[in-house]
Tab-separated table of C-alpha atoms and ligand atoms in Angstrom:
chain	number	residue	atom	x	y	z
A	1	MET	CA	0.000	0.000	0.000
A	2	PRO	CA	1.763	3.236	-1.051
A	3	ASP	CA	1.815	5.994	1.564
A	4	ASN	CA	3.033	9.573	1.418
A	5	LYS	CA	6.175	9.155	3.477
A	6	THR	CA	9.530	10.131	2.030
A	7	ARG	CA	12.039	7.320	2.477
A	8	LEU	CA	15.709	6.877	1.760
A	9	SER	CA	17.317	3.432	1.469
A	10	PHE	CA	21.027	2.680	1.319
A	11	TYR	CA	21.586	-0.153	-1.161
A	12	GLY	CA	25.334	0.333	-1.578
A	13	ALA	CA	28.378	2.378	-0.507
A	14	ALA	CA	27.426	1.605	3.113
A	15	GLY	CA	30.426	0.313	5.081
A	16	THR	CA	32.467	0.399	1.860
A	17	VAL	CA	33.463	2.796	-0.930
A	18	THR	CA	31.881	0.992	-3.871
A	19	GLY	CA	28.423	0.073	-5.164
A	20	SER	CA	26.830	3.518	-4.650
A	21	ARG	CA	23.040	3.017	-4.887
A	22	TYR	CA	20.559	5.124	-2.942
A	23	LEU	CA	16.806	4.827	-3.372
A	24	LEU	CA	14.658	7.866	-2.605
A	25	GLU	CA	10.886	7.316	-2.482
A	26	SER	CA	8.836	10.477	-2.481
A	27	ALA	CA	5.362	11.532	-3.621
A	28	GLY	CA	4.773	8.216	-5.333
A	29	ARG	CA	8.081	8.414	-7.241
A	30	ARG	CA	11.054	6.102	-6.853
A	31	ILE	CA	14.331	7.824	-7.692
A	32	LEU	CA	17.649	5.995	-7.666
A	33	VAL	CA	20.768	8.095	-7.066
A	34	ASP	CA	23.753	6.330	-8.676
A	35	CYS	CA	23.820	2.676	-9.627
A	36	GLY	CA	27.382	1.498	-9.182
A	37	LEU	CA	29.274	-1.724	-9.294
A	38	PHE	CA	30.587	-3.273	-6.083
A	39	GLN	CA	34.357	-3.788	-6.268
A	40	GLY	CA	37.020	-5.117	-3.907
A	41	TYR	CA	36.442	-8.016	-1.509
A	42	LYS	CA	34.736	-11.060	-2.966
A	43	GLN	CA	31.790	-10.818	-0.567
A	44	LEU	CA	31.177	-7.311	-1.968
A	45	ARG	CA	31.601	-8.370	-5.605
A	46	LEU	CA	29.095	-11.187	-5.045
A	47	ARG	CA	26.460	-8.503	-4.401
A	48	ASN	CA	26.685	-7.660	-8.116
A	49	TRP	CA	25.306	-11.127	-8.812
A	50	ALA	CA	22.553	-11.127	-6.180
A	51	PRO	CA	19.034	-10.029	-7.162
A	52	LEU	CA	18.492	-6.302	-6.608
A	53	PRO	CA	16.734	-5.494	-3.332
A	54	PHE	CA	14.105	-3.556	-5.333
A	55	ASP	CA	12.257	-4.203	-8.567
A	56	PRO	CA	13.988	-2.228	-11.376
A	57	ARG	CA	10.637	-1.915	-13.187
A	58	THR	CA	9.318	0.229	-10.314
A	59	ILE	CA	12.107	2.845	-10.546
A	60	ASP	CA	10.978	6.083	-12.234
A	61	ALA	CA	14.332	7.787	-12.782
A	62	VAL	CA	18.041	7.524	-12.039
A	63	ILE	CA	20.227	10.522	-11.234
A	64	LEU	CA	23.903	9.805	-11.851
A	65	THR	CA	26.465	11.948	-9.999
A	66	HIS	CA	29.473	10.924	-12.095
A	67	ALA	CA	30.838	8.352	-14.489
A	68	HIS	CA	33.135	6.264	-12.264
A	69	ILE	CA	32.138	2.601	-12.470
A	70	ASP	CA	31.484	2.281	-8.743
A	71	HIS	CA	28.700	4.848	-9.329
A	72	SER	CA	27.543	3.973	-12.875
A	73	GLY	CA	28.696	0.424	-13.591
A	74	TYR	CA	25.514	-1.410	-12.598
A	75	LEU	CA	23.212	0.635	-14.874
A	76	PRO	CA	23.363	-1.938	-17.720
A	77	VAL	CA	21.931	-4.563	-15.344
A	78	LEU	CA	19.226	-2.164	-14.140
A	79	THR	CA	18.014	-1.469	-17.678
A	80	ARG	CA	18.313	-5.100	-18.768
A	81	GLU	CA	16.190	-6.123	-15.759
A	82	GLY	CA	13.366	-3.801	-16.771
A	83	PHE	CA	14.101	-0.190	-15.727
A	84	ARG	CA	12.541	1.974	-18.481
A	85	GLY	CA	12.924	5.530	-17.131
A	86	SER	CA	15.552	8.189	-17.809
A	87	ILE	CA	19.099	8.297	-16.450
A	88	TYR	CA	19.902	11.972	-15.812
A	89	CYS	CA	23.460	13.264	-15.671
A	90	SER	CA	25.701	16.095	-16.865
A	91	GLU	CA	26.842	16.204	-20.480
A	92	ALA	CA	30.459	15.286	-19.695
A	93	THR	CA	29.284	12.385	-17.506
A	94	PHE	CA	27.239	11.076	-20.442
A	95	GLU	CA	30.252	11.336	-22.764
A	96	LEU	CA	32.453	9.490	-20.248
A	97	CYS	CA	29.805	6.789	-19.741
A	98	LYS	CA	29.773	6.196	-23.510
A	99	ILE	CA	33.435	5.213	-23.090
A	100	LEU	CA	33.329	3.555	-19.663
A	101	LEU	CA	30.212	1.369	-19.757
A	102	PRO	CA	31.053	-0.529	-22.972
A	103	ASP	CA	34.584	-0.998	-21.614
A	104	SER	CA	33.251	-2.314	-18.314
A	105	ALA	CA	31.040	-4.733	-20.290
A	106	TYR	CA	34.034	-5.839	-22.335
A	107	LEU	CA	35.987	-6.576	-19.133
A	108	GLN	CA	33.034	-8.636	-17.851
A	109	GLU	CA	32.961	-10.575	-21.122
A	110	GLU	CA	36.737	-11.110	-20.973
A	111	ASP	CA	36.503	-12.422	-17.396
A	112	ALA	CA	33.827	-14.888	-18.444
A	113	ARG	CA	35.825	-15.973	-21.511
A	114	PHE	CA	38.947	-16.436	-19.405
A	115	ALA	CA	37.056	-18.443	-16.788
A	116	ASN	CA	35.603	-20.699	-19.473
A	117	ARG	CA	38.932	-21.209	-21.209
A	118	HIS	CA	40.701	-22.151	-17.979
A	119	GLY	CA	37.791	-23.885	-16.277
A	120	ILE	CA	38.144	-21.700	-13.149
A	121	SER	CA	34.453	-20.891	-12.722
A	122	LYS	CA	31.959	-22.874	-10.689
A	123	HIS	CA	29.425	-22.060	-13.409
A	124	GLN	CA	29.300	-23.841	-16.772
A	125	PRO	CA	29.531	-21.794	-18.829
A	126	ALA	CA	30.552	-18.673	-16.880
A	127	LEU	CA	28.440	-15.734	-18.074
A	128	PRO	CA	29.394	-12.050	-18.026
A	129	LEU	CA	27.545	-9.822	-15.537
A	130	TYR	CA	26.496	-7.840	-18.605
A	131	THR	CA	27.476	-7.550	-22.235
A	132	ARG	CA	28.424	-4.719	-24.570
A	133	SER	CA	24.943	-4.846	-26.047
A	134	ASP	CA	23.454	-4.406	-22.537
A	135	ALA	CA	25.713	-1.357	-22.118
A	136	SER	CA	24.728	0.239	-25.409
A	137	ALA	CA	21.022	-0.411	-24.708
A	138	CYS	CA	21.439	1.317	-21.349
A	139	LEU	CA	23.071	4.382	-22.941
A	140	GLN	CA	19.834	4.969	-24.912
A	141	GLN	CA	18.118	5.908	-21.641
A	142	PHE	CA	20.563	8.696	-20.733
A	143	ARG	CA	19.298	12.309	-20.672
A	144	VAL	CA	21.607	15.290	-20.236
A	145	ALA	CA	20.716	17.704	-17.420
A	146	GLY	CA	22.328	21.157	-17.392
A	147	ILE	CA	24.567	21.918	-14.417
A	148	ASP	CA	22.780	24.370	-12.052
A	149	ASP	CA	19.436	23.867	-13.877
A	150	SER	CA	16.371	22.677	-11.971
A	151	VAL	CA	14.898	19.572	-13.620
A	152	ALA	CA	11.355	18.438	-12.690
A	153	LEU	CA	10.643	14.789	-11.914
A	154	GLY	CA	6.841	14.726	-11.908
A	155	ALA	CA	4.784	17.429	-10.179
A	156	ARG	CA	6.341	17.314	-6.723
A	157	ASN	CA	10.023	16.446	-7.200
A	158	ALA	CA	12.896	18.287	-8.875
A	159	PHE	CA	16.667	18.089	-8.809
A	160	THR	CA	19.673	20.301	-9.498
A	161	LEU	CA	23.195	19.150	-10.357
A	162	ARG	CA	26.145	21.229	-9.135
A	163	ARG	CA	29.798	20.824	-9.915
A	164	ALA	CA	31.685	18.532	-7.491
A	165	GLY	CA	35.218	18.953	-8.908
A	166	HIS	CA	36.048	15.237	-8.661
A	167	LEU	CA	36.142	14.221	-12.362
A	168	LEU	CA	35.026	15.773	-15.645
A	169	GLY	CA	31.254	16.158	-15.324
A	170	ALA	CA	31.115	15.067	-11.668
A	171	CYS	CA	28.301	16.688	-9.700
A	172	PHE	CA	26.624	16.655	-6.370
A	173	VAL	CA	22.837	16.705	-6.533
A	174	ARG	CA	20.133	18.389	-4.474
A	175	ILE	CA	16.695	16.804	-4.800
A	176	GLU	CA	13.570	18.642	-3.723
A	177	CYS	CA	11.045	16.015	-2.813
A	178	ASP	CA	7.559	16.739	-1.626
A	179	GLY	CA	8.322	19.409	0.966
A	180	THR	CA	11.795	18.309	1.955
A	181	SER	CA	15.216	18.267	0.309
A	182	VAL	CA	18.120	15.822	0.182
A	183	THR	CA	21.606	16.532	-1.124
A	184	PHE	CA	23.955	13.739	-2.218
A	185	THR	CA	27.625	14.710	-2.462
A	186	GLY	CA	28.506	11.905	-4.891
A	187	ASP	CA	32.298	12.011	-4.731
A	188	LEU	CA	33.552	15.394	-3.614
A	189	GLY	CA	36.671	16.906	-5.177
A	190	ARG	CA	39.298	19.196	-3.706
A	191	PRO	CA	39.458	22.977	-3.475
A	192	ASN	CA	42.909	23.305	-5.060
A	193	ASP	CA	43.224	20.462	-7.549
A	194	PRO	CA	45.756	21.353	-10.280
A	195	VAL	CA	43.393	20.180	-13.024
A	196	LEU	CA	39.790	20.214	-11.806
A	197	MET	CA	37.630	23.097	-10.605
A	198	ALA	CA	36.780	23.433	-6.910
A	199	PRO	CA	33.426	22.018	-5.774
A	200	ALA	CA	30.547	24.527	-5.944
A	201	ALA	CA	29.193	26.016	-2.712
A	202	PRO	CA	26.656	23.729	-1.029
A	203	PRO	CA	23.003	24.853	-0.973
A	204	ALA	CA	20.689	24.704	2.057
A	205	THR	CA	19.329	21.191	2.456
A	206	ASP	CA	17.154	19.315	4.947
A	207	TYR	CA	19.118	16.082	4.638
A	208	LEU	CA	22.612	15.341	3.433
A	209	VAL	CA	24.241	12.122	2.237
A	210	THR	CA	28.002	12.640	2.248
A	211	GLU	CA	30.879	10.509	1.083
A	212	SER	CA	33.710	9.784	3.553
A	213	THR	CA	36.426	8.050	1.489
A	214	TYR	CA	39.177	9.964	3.306
A	215	GLY	CA	37.149	10.752	6.432
A	216	ASP	CA	40.022	9.615	8.652
A	217	ARG	CA	42.936	11.128	6.719
A	218	GLU	CA	44.553	14.295	5.485
A	219	HIS	CA	46.358	14.299	2.170
A	220	PRO	CA	50.020	15.237	2.691
A	221	GLN	CA	50.965	18.736	1.552
A	222	ILE	CA	53.182	17.617	-1.322
A	223	GLU	CA	53.437	19.061	-4.766
A	224	PRO	CA	52.301	16.272	-7.140
A	225	GLU	CA	55.146	16.895	-9.585
A	226	ALA	CA	57.823	16.942	-6.867
A	227	GLU	CA	56.489	13.656	-5.497
A	228	LEU	CA	56.417	12.081	-8.940
A	229	ALA	CA	60.008	13.156	-9.707
A	230	ARG	CA	61.174	11.725	-6.369
A	231	TYR	CA	59.936	8.242	-7.325
A	232	LEU	CA	60.684	8.378	-11.041
A	233	ASN	CA	64.292	9.562	-11.033
A	234	PRO	CA	65.931	6.699	-9.095
A	235	ALA	CA	63.851	4.182	-11.063
A	236	ILE	CA	64.819	5.735	-14.390
A	237	ALA	CA	68.491	5.738	-13.335
A	238	ARG	CA	68.411	1.957	-12.806
A	239	GLY	CA	66.666	1.361	-16.124
A	240	ALA	CA	63.296	0.438	-14.655
A	241	VAL	CA	60.105	-0.290	-16.449
A	242	ILE	CA	57.669	1.891	-14.522
A	243	VAL	CA	54.132	0.516	-14.583
A	244	VAL	CA	51.479	2.990	-13.490
A	245	PRO	CA	47.997	1.520	-13.016
A	246	ALA	CA	45.838	4.601	-13.498
A	247	PHE	CA	42.151	5.319	-13.721
A	248	ALA	CA	41.704	5.811	-17.444
A	249	ILE	CA	39.700	8.940	-17.015
A	250	GLY	CA	41.060	11.793	-14.974
A	251	ARG	CA	44.073	10.247	-13.306
A	252	ALA	CA	45.806	9.110	-16.493
A	253	GLN	CA	45.468	12.589	-17.992
A	254	SER	CA	46.720	14.528	-14.974
A	255	LEU	CA	49.678	12.131	-14.692
A	256	LEU	CA	50.607	12.728	-18.322
A	257	LEU	CA	50.416	16.460	-17.792
A	258	HIS	CA	52.707	16.217	-14.743
A	259	ILE	CA	55.171	13.990	-16.621
A	260	ALA	CA	55.223	16.379	-19.589
A	261	ARG	CA	55.847	19.374	-17.322
A	262	LEU	CA	58.648	17.536	-15.490
A	263	LYS	CA	60.315	16.682	-18.787
A	264	ARG	CA	59.951	20.236	-20.072
A	265	ALA	CA	61.551	21.586	-16.887
A	266	GLY	CA	64.386	19.055	-17.188
A	267	GLN	CA	63.423	17.510	-13.848
A	268	ILE	CA	63.184	14.002	-15.285
A	269	PRO	CA	64.993	12.573	-18.354
A	270	ASP	CA	63.133	12.396	-21.637
A	271	ILE	CA	62.310	8.667	-21.577
A	272	PRO	CA	59.542	6.940	-23.578
A	273	VAL	CA	56.053	7.148	-22.087
A	274	PHE	CA	53.179	4.965	-23.307
A	275	LEU	CA	49.497	5.493	-22.650
A	276	ASP	CA	48.212	1.947	-23.020
A	277	SER	CA	44.465	2.367	-22.683
A	278	PRO	CA	42.140	3.101	-25.601
A	279	MET	CA	39.679	4.460	-23.074
A	280	ALA	CA	42.188	6.920	-21.656
A	281	ILE	CA	43.102	7.982	-25.192
A	282	ASP	CA	39.441	8.726	-25.979
A	283	ALA	CA	38.946	10.526	-22.678
A	284	SER	CA	41.953	12.779	-23.318
A	285	GLY	CA	40.098	14.368	-26.240
A	286	LEU	CA	37.199	15.279	-23.952
A	287	TYR	CA	39.394	17.750	-22.066
A	288	ARG	CA	39.497	19.900	-25.197
A	289	ARG	CA	35.723	19.631	-25.575
A	290	PHE	CA	34.793	20.475	-21.976
A	291	MET	CA	37.065	23.444	-21.297
A	292	LEU	CA	34.737	24.839	-18.596
A	293	GLU	CA	35.086	21.677	-16.525
A	294	HIS	CA	38.773	22.107	-15.692
A	295	ARG	CA	41.533	24.643	-15.156
A	296	LEU	CA	43.695	23.720	-18.184
A	297	ASP	CA	44.077	25.959	-21.195
A	298	ALA	CA	44.474	24.786	-24.792
A	299	SER	CA	48.282	24.593	-24.555
A	300	ASP	CA	48.063	22.448	-21.384
A	301	CYS	CA	45.671	20.121	-23.247
A	302	ASP	CA	48.152	19.863	-26.131
A	303	LEU	CA	51.021	19.201	-23.741
A	304	MET	CA	48.989	16.478	-21.999
A	305	CYS	CA	47.893	14.772	-25.206
A	306	GLY	CA	51.421	14.926	-26.650
A	307	ALA	CA	53.076	13.509	-23.529
A	308	ALA	CA	52.791	9.858	-24.457
A	309	THR	CA	52.743	7.449	-27.352
A	310	PHE	CA	49.165	6.191	-27.607
A	311	VAL	CA	48.924	2.400	-27.678
A	312	ASN	CA	45.688	1.429	-29.338
A	313	THR	CA	45.728	-2.223	-30.287
A	314	ALA	CA	46.158	-5.253	-28.042
A	315	GLU	CA	49.015	-6.333	-30.341
A	316	GLN	CA	50.929	-3.077	-29.731
A	317	SER	CA	50.231	-3.473	-26.028
A	318	LYS	CA	51.863	-6.919	-26.022
A	319	THR	CA	55.013	-5.615	-27.720
A	320	LEU	CA	55.536	-3.301	-24.719
A	321	ASP	CA	56.114	-6.404	-22.596
A	322	ARG	CA	59.172	-7.225	-24.709
A	323	GLN	CA	60.721	-3.753	-24.459
A	324	ARG	CA	63.429	-2.765	-21.994
A	325	GLY	CA	63.498	0.153	-19.573
A	326	PRO	CA	63.688	2.881	-18.778
A	327	MET	CA	60.148	3.565	-19.872
A	328	ILE	CA	56.817	4.460	-18.328
A	329	ILE	CA	53.625	2.522	-19.089
A	330	VAL	CA	50.445	4.251	-17.925
A	331	SER	CA	47.606	1.770	-18.223
A	332	ALA	CA	44.175	1.007	-16.770
A	333	SER	CA	42.621	-0.080	-14.518
A	334	GLY	CA	43.533	2.111	-11.555
A	335	MET	CA	43.274	-0.580	-8.882
A	336	ALA	CA	44.627	-3.280	-11.237
A	337	THR	CA	41.314	-5.137	-11.079
A	338	GLY	CA	41.335	-5.672	-14.842
A	339	GLY	CA	42.417	-4.232	-18.159
A	340	ARG	CA	45.775	-4.237	-19.892
A	341	VAL	CA	47.759	-3.189	-16.828
A	342	VAL	CA	47.241	-6.650	-15.372
A	343	HIS	CA	49.263	-8.173	-18.210
A	344	HIS	CA	52.053	-5.635	-17.680
A	345	LEU	CA	52.102	-6.456	-13.963
A	346	LYS	CA	52.506	-10.146	-14.796
A	347	THR	CA	55.530	-9.328	-16.945
A	348	PHE	CA	57.256	-6.694	-14.833
A	349	ILE	CA	56.341	-7.203	-11.162
A	350	GLY	CA	58.857	-10.005	-10.631
A	351	ASN	CA	61.962	-7.888	-11.341
A	352	GLU	CA	63.386	-5.744	-8.527
A	353	ARG	CA	64.659	-3.166	-10.981
A	354	ASN	CA	61.111	-2.157	-11.916
A	355	LEU	CA	58.712	0.235	-10.212
A	356	ILE	CA	54.957	-0.151	-9.763
A	357	LEU	CA	53.535	3.288	-9.070
A	358	LEU	CA	50.001	3.289	-7.681
A	359	THR	CA	47.842	6.374	-7.853
A	360	GLY	CA	44.712	7.276	-5.948
A	361	PHE	CA	42.543	5.277	-3.577
A	362	GLN	CA	43.137	1.511	-3.611
A	363	ALA	CA	40.102	-0.328	-2.284
A	364	PRO	CA	40.876	-3.205	0.089
A	365	GLY	CA	40.455	-6.530	-1.676
A	366	THR	CA	41.702	-5.244	-5.035
A	367	ARG	CA	45.169	-6.044	-6.407
A	368	GLY	CA	46.106	-2.394	-5.853
A	369	GLY	CA	44.938	-2.685	-2.244
A	370	SER	CA	47.104	-5.795	-1.753
A	371	LEU	CA	50.173	-4.067	-3.209
A	372	VAL	CA	49.715	-1.013	-0.951
A	373	ASN	CA	49.546	-3.391	2.013
A	374	GLY	CA	52.896	-4.937	1.070
A	375	ALA	CA	51.707	-8.225	-0.410
A	376	SER	CA	54.618	-10.525	-1.295
A	377	THR	CA	52.677	-12.206	-4.098
A	378	LEU	CA	49.915	-11.036	-6.390
A	379	ARG	CA	47.237	-13.368	-7.708
A	380	ILE	CA	46.579	-12.860	-11.420
A	381	HIS	CA	44.513	-15.187	-13.607
A	382	GLY	CA	44.595	-17.925	-11.013
A	383	GLU	CA	48.382	-17.809	-10.518
A	384	ASP	CA	50.552	-16.227	-7.793
A	385	PHE	CA	53.256	-13.837	-8.992
A	386	PRO	CA	56.055	-12.828	-6.577
A	387	VAL	CA	56.250	-9.066	-5.966
A	388	ARG	CA	59.912	-8.082	-6.338
A	389	ALA	CA	59.503	-4.701	-8.047
A	390	GLU	CA	59.519	-1.570	-5.906
A	391	VAL	CA	55.938	-0.527	-5.069
A	392	ARG	CA	55.041	3.095	-4.325
A	393	GLN	CA	51.808	4.986	-3.990
A	394	LEU	CA	51.457	8.623	-4.993
A	395	GLN	CA	49.902	10.525	-2.091
A	396	ALA	CA	49.455	13.899	-3.738
A	397	SER	CA	47.176	12.849	-6.526
A	398	SER	CA	43.809	12.219	-4.893
A	399	SER	CA	40.635	13.472	-6.527
A	400	HIS	CA	38.693	13.170	-3.255
A	401	ALA	CA	38.551	15.840	-0.573
A	402	ASP	CA	40.382	14.770	2.595
A	403	ALA	CA	38.866	15.048	6.077
A	404	ASN	CA	39.836	18.722	6.569
A	405	GLU	CA	38.639	19.657	3.104
A	406	MET	CA	35.344	17.801	3.673
A	407	VAL	CA	34.716	19.613	6.945
A	408	ALA	CA	35.644	22.978	5.390
A	409	TRP	CA	33.112	22.368	2.601
A	410	LEU	CA	30.427	21.229	5.063
A	411	LYS	CA	30.936	24.448	7.054
A	412	ARG	CA	29.778	26.362	3.973
A	413	PHE	CA	26.218	25.010	4.215
A	414	PRO	CA	24.013	28.026	5.001
A	415	GLU	CA	22.482	26.077	7.904
A	416	PRO	CA	22.993	22.621	9.395
A	417	PRO	CA	21.056	19.839	7.654
A	418	ARG	CA	18.537	18.147	9.945
A	419	ARG	CA	20.467	14.961	9.563
A	420	THR	CA	23.658	13.944	7.769
A	421	PHE	CA	24.100	10.378	6.527
A	422	ILE	CA	27.727	9.331	6.175
A	423	THR	CA	28.387	6.786	3.436
A	424	HIS	CA	31.013	5.797	0.849
A	425	GLY	CA	33.846	4.996	3.249
A	426	GLU	CA	35.538	2.068	4.914
A	427	PRO	CA	34.021	1.745	8.419
A	428	GLY	CA	36.910	3.562	10.159
A	429	ALA	CA	36.842	6.475	7.731
A	430	SER	CA	33.066	6.938	7.990
A	431	ASP	CA	33.157	6.819	11.762
A	432	ALA	CA	36.042	9.304	11.960
A	433	LEU	CA	34.118	11.766	9.800
A	434	ARG	CA	30.996	11.172	11.912
A	435	GLN	CA	32.921	12.118	15.047
A	436	ARG	CA	34.319	15.273	13.473
A	437	ILE	CA	30.902	16.378	12.190
A	438	GLU	CA	29.309	15.778	15.580
A	439	ARG	CA	32.078	17.459	17.572
A	440	GLN	CA	33.071	20.326	15.314
A	441	LEU	CA	29.767	21.146	13.633
A	442	ARG	CA	27.350	19.698	16.225
A	443	TRP	CA	25.218	18.207	13.439
A	444	SER	CA	23.010	15.170	13.838
A	445	THR	CA	24.507	12.198	11.954
A	446	LEU	CA	23.967	8.576	11.094
A	447	VAL	CA	26.309	6.053	9.487
A	448	PRO	CA	23.706	3.844	7.759
A	449	GLU	CA	23.945	0.094	7.411
A	450	TYR	CA	23.732	-1.672	4.071
A	451	ARG	CA	20.031	-1.977	3.140
A	452	GLN	CA	18.902	0.361	5.940
A	453	THR	CA	15.852	2.537	5.234
A	454	VAL	CA	15.188	5.840	7.001
A	455	GLU	CA	12.083	8.048	6.905
A	456	LEU	CA	12.600	11.708	6.083
A	457	ASP	CA	10.251	14.301	7.622
A	458	ALA	CA	8.646	16.958	5.453
B	1	ZN	ZN1	34.409	8.789	-8.194
């Protein structure tokens, strides 16, 4: 029996950083904010295969904060299982999803093919979570919403996207729903990122759902280029192959820009650099198209795009594994969960001369997470590879606000939200941010459990 209560349910990114899925029910409408893939620990990844806790056919609309797969990567399942409404997002997010979702589908298909070839699945045959045709069907349901425009969802609900400064097109969203309002931060960027714009000022809101990826940490005050040079130079001097698993969109481009600037300033030698990710190559062009989304000018964009040899085909990618250092291979995926970088790790991780340079957040349970934690072997395609290469993680390159930056942004709300829900963090990070918000801002908070539902008052 439908009633008139406004309800919010947390169907992902609760107790973890992946699988963002929030269901808002208001005035007879069911609105899903983000629909991401769970990544990391196996018990989380298994949730991608479990039936959804709601019927996709009953969802009226999806609002997508940004293109990262842990926010968008489950949309092809949602549409395949019967969701027929619109998926609203910014224009740049739509462009990035056109690149990311088919790629994610391809990786799913590859995993299934690999499992079938090597008989390592319990299922016969192993099937992909979704296919490239599921992904392209899903993209038909996307609708572009202008940043800062109010978009109506029926008579009593409306939403507005505002720039979050976390990735091209990334937004936070404020939803007005039947007499109350809820703001979802999505992933919040940083005030002084060298490439991306600062997050917009937050609007007054009754309820807030905030991410807490770095809720327990401050990013060190290091210049990204100085940090990069510190790791690269000794490795280059010993002839290393430097493998950089990088998120294909955003991270790969800012890394190339930093490398190009270091070379131009003579701070690192002019060694070969390869961008081995067709997705990253496509995304690089979007920086020229969306000039308002970032701080770079046309000459920075040229410098960035000219910084590396683009490696398009799988055949070219394989020849890199036969080349000698020093050279830099920037390749996806960022947490080494899939993609071409996994093959490069297999080839190069066993030699102590080489350097594996991790960038950005590495979710526990991923290969990147294991490397950050000092794993002595890395499991790839059912085999254990000894880790002898030097492993480093860049600290200065995060695209998420740290705890101080989060609190500084929260202080800009015109008035305290009635309640703040803290999500999208490992348990320690979410709880640390909860404590700071309660002590410093004296706001009412809740760290929701997975599948918890709360009622929102009008
Ligand atoms: Zn993100």
